[in-house]
JSON list of C-alpha atoms in Angstrom, two decimals:
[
{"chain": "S", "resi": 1, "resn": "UNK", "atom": "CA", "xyz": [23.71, -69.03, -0.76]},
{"chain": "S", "resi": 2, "resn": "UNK", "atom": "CA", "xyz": [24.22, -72.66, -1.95]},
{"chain": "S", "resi": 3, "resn": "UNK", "atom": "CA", "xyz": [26.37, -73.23, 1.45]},
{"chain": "S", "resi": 4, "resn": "UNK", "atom": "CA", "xyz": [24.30, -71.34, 3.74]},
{"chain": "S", "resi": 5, "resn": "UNK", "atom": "CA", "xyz": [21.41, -74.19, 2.74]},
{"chain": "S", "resi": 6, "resn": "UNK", "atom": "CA", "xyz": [23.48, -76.82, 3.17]},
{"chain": "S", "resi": 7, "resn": "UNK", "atom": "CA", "xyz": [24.40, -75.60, 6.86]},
{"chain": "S", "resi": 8, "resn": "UNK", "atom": "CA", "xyz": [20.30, -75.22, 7.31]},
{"chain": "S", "resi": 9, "resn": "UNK", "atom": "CA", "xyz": [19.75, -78.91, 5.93]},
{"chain": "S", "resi": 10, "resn": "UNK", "atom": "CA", "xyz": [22.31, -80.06, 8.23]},
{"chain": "S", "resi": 11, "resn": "UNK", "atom": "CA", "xyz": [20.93, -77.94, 11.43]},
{"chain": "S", "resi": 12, "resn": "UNK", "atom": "CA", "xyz": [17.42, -79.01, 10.36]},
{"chain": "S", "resi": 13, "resn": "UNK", "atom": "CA", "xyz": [18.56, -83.16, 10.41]},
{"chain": "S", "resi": 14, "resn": "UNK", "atom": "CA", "xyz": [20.11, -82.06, 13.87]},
{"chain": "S", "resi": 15, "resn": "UNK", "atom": "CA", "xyz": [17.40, -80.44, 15.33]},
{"chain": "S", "resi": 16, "resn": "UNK", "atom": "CA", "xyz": [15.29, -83.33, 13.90]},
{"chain": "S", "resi": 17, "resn": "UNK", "atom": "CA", "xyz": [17.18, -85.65, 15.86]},
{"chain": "S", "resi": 18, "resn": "UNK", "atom": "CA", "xyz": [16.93, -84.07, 18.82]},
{"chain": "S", "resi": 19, "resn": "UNK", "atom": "CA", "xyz": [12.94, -83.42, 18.76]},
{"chain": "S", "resi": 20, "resn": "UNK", "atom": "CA", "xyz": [12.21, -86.57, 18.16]},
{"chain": "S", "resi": 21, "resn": "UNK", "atom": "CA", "xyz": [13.04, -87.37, 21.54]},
{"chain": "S", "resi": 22, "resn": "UNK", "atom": "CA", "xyz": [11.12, -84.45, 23.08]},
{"chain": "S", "resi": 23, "resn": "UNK", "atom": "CA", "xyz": [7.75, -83.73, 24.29]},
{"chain": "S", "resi": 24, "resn": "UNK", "atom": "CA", "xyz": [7.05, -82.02, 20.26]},
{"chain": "S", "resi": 25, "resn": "UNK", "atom": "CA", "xyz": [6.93, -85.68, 18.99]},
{"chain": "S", "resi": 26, "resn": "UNK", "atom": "CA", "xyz": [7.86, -87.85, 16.19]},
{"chain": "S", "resi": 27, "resn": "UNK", "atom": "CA", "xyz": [5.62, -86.19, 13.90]},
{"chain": "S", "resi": 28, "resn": "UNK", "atom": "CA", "xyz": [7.72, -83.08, 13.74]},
{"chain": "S", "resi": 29, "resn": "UNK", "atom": "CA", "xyz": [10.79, -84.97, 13.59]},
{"chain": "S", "resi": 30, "resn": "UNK", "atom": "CA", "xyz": [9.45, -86.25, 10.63]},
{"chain": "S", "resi": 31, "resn": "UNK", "atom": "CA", "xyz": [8.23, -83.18, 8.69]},
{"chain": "S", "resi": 32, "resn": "UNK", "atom": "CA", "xyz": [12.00, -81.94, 9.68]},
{"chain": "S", "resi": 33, "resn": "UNK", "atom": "CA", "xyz": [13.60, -84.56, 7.89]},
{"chain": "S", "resi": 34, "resn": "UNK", "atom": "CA", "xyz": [11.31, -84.00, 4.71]},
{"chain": "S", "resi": 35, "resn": "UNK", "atom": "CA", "xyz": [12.01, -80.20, 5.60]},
{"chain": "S", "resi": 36, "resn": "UNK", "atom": "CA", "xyz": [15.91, -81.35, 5.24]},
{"chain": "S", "resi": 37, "resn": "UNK", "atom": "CA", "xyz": [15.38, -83.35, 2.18]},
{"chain": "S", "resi": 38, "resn": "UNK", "atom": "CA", "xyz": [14.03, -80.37, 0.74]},
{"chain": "S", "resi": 39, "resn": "UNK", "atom": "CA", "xyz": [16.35, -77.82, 1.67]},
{"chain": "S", "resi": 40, "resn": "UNK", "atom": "CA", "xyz": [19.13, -79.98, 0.68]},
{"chain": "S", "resi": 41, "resn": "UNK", "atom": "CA", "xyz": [17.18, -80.20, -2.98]},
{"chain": "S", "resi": 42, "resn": "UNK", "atom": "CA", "xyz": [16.04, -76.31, -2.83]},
{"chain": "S", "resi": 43, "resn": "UNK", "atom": "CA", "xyz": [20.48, -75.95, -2.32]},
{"chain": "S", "resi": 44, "resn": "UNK", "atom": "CA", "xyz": [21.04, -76.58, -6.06]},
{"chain": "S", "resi": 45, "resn": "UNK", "atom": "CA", "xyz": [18.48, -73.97, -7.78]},
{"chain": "S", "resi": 46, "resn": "UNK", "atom": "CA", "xyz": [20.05, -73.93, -10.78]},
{"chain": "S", "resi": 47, "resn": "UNK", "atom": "CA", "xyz": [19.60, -77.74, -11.42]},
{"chain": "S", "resi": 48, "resn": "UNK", "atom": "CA", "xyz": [15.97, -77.25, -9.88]},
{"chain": "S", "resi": 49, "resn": "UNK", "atom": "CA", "xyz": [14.43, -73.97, -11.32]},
{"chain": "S", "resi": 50, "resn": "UNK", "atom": "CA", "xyz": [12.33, -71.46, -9.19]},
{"chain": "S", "resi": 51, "resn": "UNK", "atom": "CA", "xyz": [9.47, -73.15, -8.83]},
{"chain": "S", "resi": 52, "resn": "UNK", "atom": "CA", "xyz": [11.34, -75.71, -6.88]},
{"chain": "S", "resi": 53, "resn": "UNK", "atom": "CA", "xyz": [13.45, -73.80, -5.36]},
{"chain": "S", "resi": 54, "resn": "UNK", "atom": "CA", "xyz": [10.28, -71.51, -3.59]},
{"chain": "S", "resi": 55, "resn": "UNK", "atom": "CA", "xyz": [8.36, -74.61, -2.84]},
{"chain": "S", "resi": 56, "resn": "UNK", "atom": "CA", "xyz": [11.55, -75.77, -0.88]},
{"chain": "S", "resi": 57, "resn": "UNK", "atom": "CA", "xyz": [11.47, -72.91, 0.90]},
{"chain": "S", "resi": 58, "resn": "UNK", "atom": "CA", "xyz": [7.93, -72.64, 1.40]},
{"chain": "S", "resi": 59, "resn": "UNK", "atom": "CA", "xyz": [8.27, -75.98, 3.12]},
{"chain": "S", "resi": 60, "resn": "UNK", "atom": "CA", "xyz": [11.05, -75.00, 5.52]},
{"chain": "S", "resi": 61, "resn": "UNK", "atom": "CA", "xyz": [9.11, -71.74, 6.38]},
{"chain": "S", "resi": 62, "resn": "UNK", "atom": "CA", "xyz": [5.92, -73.76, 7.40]},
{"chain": "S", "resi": 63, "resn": "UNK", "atom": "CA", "xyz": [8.64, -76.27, 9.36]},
{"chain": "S", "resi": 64, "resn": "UNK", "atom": "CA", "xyz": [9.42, -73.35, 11.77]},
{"chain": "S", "resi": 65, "resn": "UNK", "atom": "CA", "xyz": [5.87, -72.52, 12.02]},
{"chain": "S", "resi": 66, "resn": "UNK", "atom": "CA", "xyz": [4.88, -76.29, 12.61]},
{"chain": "S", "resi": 67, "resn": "UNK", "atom": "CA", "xyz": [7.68, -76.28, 15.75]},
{"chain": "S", "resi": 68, "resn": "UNK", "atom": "CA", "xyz": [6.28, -73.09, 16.95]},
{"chain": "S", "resi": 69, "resn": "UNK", "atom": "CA", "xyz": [2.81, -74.75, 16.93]},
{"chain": "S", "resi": 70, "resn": "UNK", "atom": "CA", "xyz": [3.54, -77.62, 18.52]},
{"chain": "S", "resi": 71, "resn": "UNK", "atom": "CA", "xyz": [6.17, -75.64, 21.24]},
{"chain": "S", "resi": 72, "resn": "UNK", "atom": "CA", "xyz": [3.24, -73.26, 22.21]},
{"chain": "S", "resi": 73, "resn": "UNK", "atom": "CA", "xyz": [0.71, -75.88, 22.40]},
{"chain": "S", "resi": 74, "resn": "UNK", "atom": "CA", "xyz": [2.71, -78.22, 24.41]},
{"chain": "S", "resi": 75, "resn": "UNK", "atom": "CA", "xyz": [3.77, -75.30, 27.20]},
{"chain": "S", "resi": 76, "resn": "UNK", "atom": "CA", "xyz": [0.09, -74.84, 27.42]},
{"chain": "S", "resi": 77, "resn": "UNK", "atom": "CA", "xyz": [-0.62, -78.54, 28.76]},
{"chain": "S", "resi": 78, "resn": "UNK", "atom": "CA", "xyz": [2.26, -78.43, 30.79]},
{"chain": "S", "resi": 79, "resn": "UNK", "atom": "CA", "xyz": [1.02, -75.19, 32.41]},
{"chain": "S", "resi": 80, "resn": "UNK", "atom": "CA", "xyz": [-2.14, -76.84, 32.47]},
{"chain": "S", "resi": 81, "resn": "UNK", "atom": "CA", "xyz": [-0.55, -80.07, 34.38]},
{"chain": "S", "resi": 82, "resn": "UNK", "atom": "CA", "xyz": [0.53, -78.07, 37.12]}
]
């Protein structure tokens, strides 16, 4: 499990990268690098306890659902534009 969080921290900073260029902003880009911070801290659980280690993942859950958000909302004004 340890590695499979450090592979999402790592896609997370890429995908980070990558929005903040798009049309989703650099306010998501942001909340994906926190998001990556805190998967990379939510990696070590046994330094970090549960609580941590939930929260972490809380916050990368709400991440996706952020994106989503923003991708849905974003095809609407470019449907909208046309």
């Amino acid at each position: 499990m340890h590695t499979v969080a450090i592979i999402l921290c790592i896609a997370t900073i890429l995908l980070s990268l990558v929005i903040r260029k798009s049309v989703l902003g650099k306010p998501v880009a942001i909340v994906g690098f926190v998001t990556a911070l805190l998967d990379l801290v939510g990696a070590f659980p046994w330094l970090t306890g549960s609580a941590v280690f939930f929260a972490c993942q809380a916050v990368s859950v709400l991440w996706f659902v952020f994106v989503g958000v923003r991708m849905i909302v974003s095809s609407r004004e470019v449907e909208e534009g046309d």
